[in-house]
Amino acid sequence: GMMTIAKRLLADGYYLSGVPGFYRKQEQWNFLSESRGILLPVRDLNGRIQGLQIRRDNTSKRKFRWVSSGGRPDGCRAEAWTHLAGTPRETVILIEGPLKAYIVHELTGQTVLAVAGVNALSHLELQLTELQKLGTKKIMTAFDMDFLQNPHVENGYRNLTGILGKLGFQYGTFLW
């Protein structure tokens, strides 16, 4: 069950307090699972899990959801974190969604930074500043083509390029 996940992580030396999805139930650590799907760890620049997304099975709406245990004992709410697949390098690909980042990194070997969506940029500027300190100079965006037709997404993309320009990154776009 879900308690087994928590027990295994604790046995491996992981600290669960402050990780969304985990909470205490009658002094035992437990894991909140709302529905079936693929659990995706969302990692920071040091490879540490900062949150989890679930790619839900059998749904057509909101396939990807953040796992959150806010409001439960020792629980923690989720935020729209960025996810890094690979190690920081001079050029980094910026993509939408941790699952795509994992796949692109595995298939190409490139370092990929993921945002939850082109309008979920709250943690991005901090991560880009950290990547810059580690030698990243160029960001290549690789978002789905719908940003060309969707005004809501297009506005988010304009905000993104504003952040990249302000921080002094070279940037371009991969179309796919």
mmCIF file of C-alpha atoms in Angstrom:
data_model
loop_
_atom_site.group_PDB
_atom_site.id
_atom_site.type_symbol
_atom_site.label_atom_id
_atom_site.label_comp_id
_atom_site.label_asym_id
_atom_site.label_seq_id
_atom_site.Cartn_x
_atom_site.Cartn_y
_atom_site.Cartn_z
ATOM 1 C CA GLY A 1 0.000 0.000 0.000
ATOM 2 C CA MET A 2 0.842 3.659 0.212
ATOM 3 C CA MET A 3 2.470 3.266 3.645
ATOM 4 C CA THR A 4 4.993 0.922 2.022
ATOM 5 C CA ILE A 5 6.254 3.754 -0.204
ATOM 6 C CA ALA A 6 6.871 5.939 2.844
ATOM 7 C CA LYS A 7 8.530 3.106 4.815
ATOM 8 C CA ARG A 8 10.855 2.272 1.924
ATOM 9 C CA LEU A 9 11.920 5.905 1.476
ATOM 10 C CA LEU A 10 12.501 6.326 5.218
ATOM 11 C CA ALA A 11 14.553 3.100 5.276
ATOM 12 C CA ASP A 12 16.681 4.473 2.421
ATOM 13 C CA GLY A 13 17.423 7.578 4.502
ATOM 14 C CA TYR A 14 15.067 10.077 2.885
ATOM 15 C CA TYR A 15 13.409 12.820 4.932
ATOM 16 C CA LEU A 16 9.683 13.068 4.132
ATOM 17 C CA SER A 17 8.671 16.137 6.087
ATOM 18 C CA GLY A 18 8.027 18.973 3.652
ATOM 19 C CA VAL A 19 7.594 16.711 0.615
ATOM 20 C CA PRO A 20 4.104 17.150 -0.873
ATOM 21 C CA GLY A 21 2.084 13.946 -0.855
ATOM 22 C CA PHE A 22 3.557 12.639 2.373
ATOM 23 C CA TYR A 23 1.884 13.164 5.751
ATOM 24 C CA ARG A 24 1.570 11.501 9.151
ATOM 25 C CA LYS A 25 -1.389 9.329 10.028
ATOM 26 C CA GLN A 26 -1.412 8.031 13.619
ATOM 27 C CA GLU A 27 2.355 8.691 13.934
ATOM 28 C CA GLN A 28 3.073 6.669 10.762
ATOM 29 C CA TRP A 29 4.231 8.304 7.549
ATOM 30 C CA ASN A 30 1.807 7.741 4.711
ATOM 31 C CA PHE A 31 1.490 8.801 1.084
ATOM 32 C CA LEU A 32 -1.587 10.413 -0.423
ATOM 33 C CA SER A 33 -2.672 8.880 -3.689
ATOM 34 C CA GLU A 34 -5.769 10.284 -5.365
ATOM 35 C CA SER A 35 -5.844 8.189 -8.503
ATOM 36 C CA ARG A 36 -3.970 5.630 -10.578
ATOM 37 C CA GLY A 37 -1.245 6.772 -12.925
ATOM 38 C CA ILE A 38 2.471 7.339 -13.386
ATOM 39 C CA LEU A 39 4.191 9.071 -10.469
ATOM 40 C CA LEU A 40 6.819 11.570 -11.666
ATOM 41 C CA PRO A 41 9.481 12.929 -9.312
ATOM 42 C CA VAL A 42 10.136 16.625 -9.962
ATOM 43 C CA ARG A 43 13.813 17.303 -9.191
ATOM 44 C CA ASP A 44 15.791 20.428 -8.385
ATOM 45 C CA LEU A 45 19.222 21.321 -9.796
ATOM 46 C CA ASN A 46 20.889 18.964 -7.292
ATOM 47 C CA GLY A 47 18.682 16.006 -8.236
ATOM 48 C CA ARG A 48 16.605 16.209 -5.044
ATOM 49 C CA ILE A 49 12.884 15.505 -5.284
ATOM 50 C CA GLN A 50 10.995 18.713 -4.487
ATOM 51 C CA GLY A 51 7.570 17.495 -5.478
ATOM 52 C CA LEU A 52 5.637 14.890 -7.413
ATOM 53 C CA GLN A 53 3.298 14.988 -10.363
ATOM 54 C CA ILE A 54 0.949 12.203 -11.324
ATOM 55 C CA ARG A 55 0.068 11.481 -14.933
ATOM 56 C CA ARG A 56 -3.434 10.155 -14.318
ATOM 57 C CA ASP A 57 -4.820 7.128 -16.132
ATOM 58 C CA ASN A 58 -8.243 7.117 -17.788
ATOM 59 C CA THR A 59 -8.897 10.838 -17.887
ATOM 60 C CA SER A 60 -9.201 13.344 -20.691
ATOM 61 C CA LYS A 61 -9.033 16.480 -18.499
ATOM 62 C CA ARG A 62 -6.086 17.569 -16.369
ATOM 63 C CA LYS A 63 -4.007 14.462 -17.024
ATOM 64 C CA PHE A 64 -1.128 15.893 -15.011
ATOM 65 C CA ARG A 65 -1.742 16.897 -11.393
ATOM 66 C CA TRP A 66 0.528 17.900 -8.567
ATOM 67 C CA VAL A 67 0.496 15.543 -5.577
ATOM 68 C CA SER A 68 -0.284 17.601 -2.482
ATOM 69 C CA SER A 69 -0.813 16.792 1.194
ATOM 70 C CA GLY A 70 -1.452 20.351 2.370
ATOM 71 C CA GLY A 71 -3.822 20.517 5.325
ATOM 72 C CA ARG A 72 -2.831 17.072 6.630
ATOM 73 C CA PRO A 73 -0.583 16.437 9.660
ATOM 74 C CA ASP A 74 3.047 17.219 8.646
ATOM 75 C CA GLY A 75 1.805 17.494 5.065
ATOM 76 C CA CYS A 76 2.879 20.044 2.491
ATOM 77 C CA ARG A 77 1.157 21.718 -0.442
ATOM 78 C CA ALA A 78 2.507 21.491 -3.962
ATOM 79 C CA GLU A 79 3.905 24.385 -5.985
ATOM 80 C CA ALA A 80 4.640 24.735 -9.698
ATOM 81 C CA TRP A 81 8.301 23.721 -9.436
ATOM 82 C CA THR A 82 10.691 23.415 -12.313
ATOM 83 C CA HIS A 83 12.315 20.042 -13.039
ATOM 84 C CA LEU A 84 15.853 19.416 -14.292
ATOM 85 C CA ALA A 85 16.672 16.261 -16.260
ATOM 86 C CA GLY A 86 20.434 15.969 -16.682
ATOM 87 C CA THR A 87 23.260 18.080 -15.349
ATOM 88 C CA PRO A 88 23.631 21.830 -15.877
ATOM 89 C CA ARG A 89 25.527 22.698 -19.065
ATOM 90 C CA GLU A 90 26.066 25.632 -21.420
ATOM 91 C CA THR A 91 22.877 25.023 -23.432
ATOM 92 C CA VAL A 92 19.678 23.844 -21.773
ATOM 93 C CA ILE A 93 16.376 22.934 -23.449
ATOM 94 C CA LEU A 94 13.277 24.396 -21.788
ATOM 95 C CA ILE A 95 10.139 22.292 -22.210
ATOM 96 C CA GLU A 96 6.655 21.934 -20.774
ATOM 97 C CA GLY A 97 6.201 19.063 -18.318
ATOM 98 C CA PRO A 98 8.539 16.804 -16.346
ATOM 99 C CA LEU A 99 7.520 13.672 -18.278
ATOM 100 C CA LYS A 100 8.568 15.246 -21.589
ATOM 101 C CA ALA A 101 11.799 16.418 -19.945
ATOM 102 C CA TYR A 102 12.635 12.870 -18.820
ATOM 103 C CA ILE A 103 11.897 11.477 -22.284
ATOM 104 C CA VAL A 104 13.823 14.140 -24.242
ATOM 105 C CA HIS A 105 16.810 13.790 -21.893
ATOM 106 C CA GLU A 106 16.821 9.986 -22.213
ATOM 107 C CA LEU A 107 16.551 10.086 -26.019
ATOM 108 C CA THR A 108 19.032 12.905 -26.689
ATOM 109 C CA GLY A 109 21.313 13.150 -23.646
ATOM 110 C CA GLN A 110 20.608 16.898 -23.569
ATOM 111 C CA THR A 111 19.936 18.748 -20.326
ATOM 112 C CA VAL A 112 16.253 19.659 -20.112
ATOM 113 C CA LEU A 113 14.545 22.071 -17.733
ATOM 114 C CA ALA A 114 10.760 21.678 -17.449
ATOM 115 C CA VAL A 115 8.069 24.061 -16.305
ATOM 116 C CA ALA A 116 4.583 22.810 -15.438
ATOM 117 C CA GLY A 117 3.235 25.016 -18.223
ATOM 118 C CA VAL A 118 4.206 28.127 -20.143
ATOM 119 C CA ASN A 119 2.028 30.119 -17.719
ATOM 120 C CA ALA A 120 3.560 28.477 -14.596
ATOM 121 C CA LEU A 121 6.763 30.496 -14.384
ATOM 122 C CA SER A 122 6.852 31.384 -10.669
ATOM 123 C CA HIS A 123 9.929 29.250 -9.871
ATOM 124 C CA LEU A 124 11.598 29.569 -13.261
ATOM 125 C CA GLU A 125 13.512 32.817 -12.777
ATOM 126 C CA LEU A 126 15.218 31.497 -9.624
ATOM 127 C CA GLN A 127 16.211 28.257 -11.371
ATOM 128 C CA LEU A 128 17.541 30.122 -14.408
ATOM 129 C CA THR A 129 19.626 32.366 -12.150
ATOM 130 C CA GLU A 130 21.084 29.258 -10.490
ATOM 131 C CA LEU A 131 21.780 27.620 -13.869
ATOM 132 C CA GLN A 132 23.513 30.810 -15.018
ATOM 133 C CA LYS A 133 25.859 30.600 -12.011
ATOM 134 C CA LEU A 134 26.642 27.029 -13.110
ATOM 135 C CA GLY A 135 27.616 28.120 -16.637
ATOM 136 C CA THR A 136 24.379 27.978 -18.649
ATOM 137 C CA LYS A 137 24.407 30.630 -21.365
ATOM 138 C CA LYS A 138 21.734 29.563 -23.847
ATOM 139 C CA ILE A 139 18.134 28.398 -23.425
ATOM 140 C CA MET A 140 16.358 26.683 -26.303
ATOM 141 C CA THR A 141 12.595 26.513 -25.813
ATOM 142 C CA ALA A 142 10.765 23.443 -27.127
ATOM 143 C CA PHE A 143 7.067 23.909 -26.384
ATOM 144 C CA ASP A 144 4.174 22.234 -28.143
ATOM 145 C CA MET A 145 3.053 23.937 -31.322
ATOM 146 C CA ASP A 146 -0.254 25.071 -29.786
ATOM 147 C CA PHE A 147 1.467 28.191 -28.481
ATOM 148 C CA LEU A 148 1.335 29.531 -32.030
ATOM 149 C CA GLN A 149 -2.488 29.435 -32.048
ATOM 150 C CA ASN A 150 -3.409 29.824 -28.372
ATOM 151 C CA PRO A 151 -3.365 33.492 -27.180
ATOM 152 C CA HIS A 152 -3.243 32.413 -23.507
ATOM 153 C CA VAL A 153 -0.138 30.314 -24.169
ATOM 154 C CA GLU A 154 1.339 32.957 -26.479
ATOM 155 C CA ASN A 155 1.151 35.534 -23.665
ATOM 156 C CA GLY A 156 2.971 33.121 -21.333
ATOM 157 C CA TYR A 157 5.642 32.608 -23.983
ATOM 158 C CA ARG A 158 6.087 36.391 -24.264
ATOM 159 C CA ASN A 159 6.543 36.565 -20.464
ATOM 160 C CA LEU A 160 9.089 33.755 -20.698
ATOM 161 C CA THR A 161 11.172 35.454 -23.390
ATOM 162 C CA GLY A 162 11.030 38.626 -21.288
ATOM 163 C CA ILE A 163 12.595 36.735 -18.366
ATOM 164 C CA LEU A 164 15.263 35.176 -20.616
ATOM 165 C CA GLY A 165 16.153 38.580 -22.099
ATOM 166 C CA LYS A 166 16.237 40.303 -18.707
ATOM 167 C CA LEU A 167 18.646 37.674 -17.360
ATOM 168 C CA GLY A 168 20.891 38.003 -20.418
ATOM 169 C CA PHE A 169 20.473 34.503 -21.881
ATOM 170 C CA GLN A 170 20.853 33.743 -25.552
ATOM 171 C CA TYR A 171 17.660 31.963 -26.553
ATOM 172 C CA GLY A 172 15.918 30.375 -29.465
ATOM 173 C CA THR A 173 13.091 27.970 -30.212
ATOM 174 C CA PHE A 174 12.985 24.391 -31.447
ATOM 175 C CA LEU A 175 9.769 23.823 -33.409
ATOM 176 C CA TRP A 176 8.310 20.335 -33.300
#
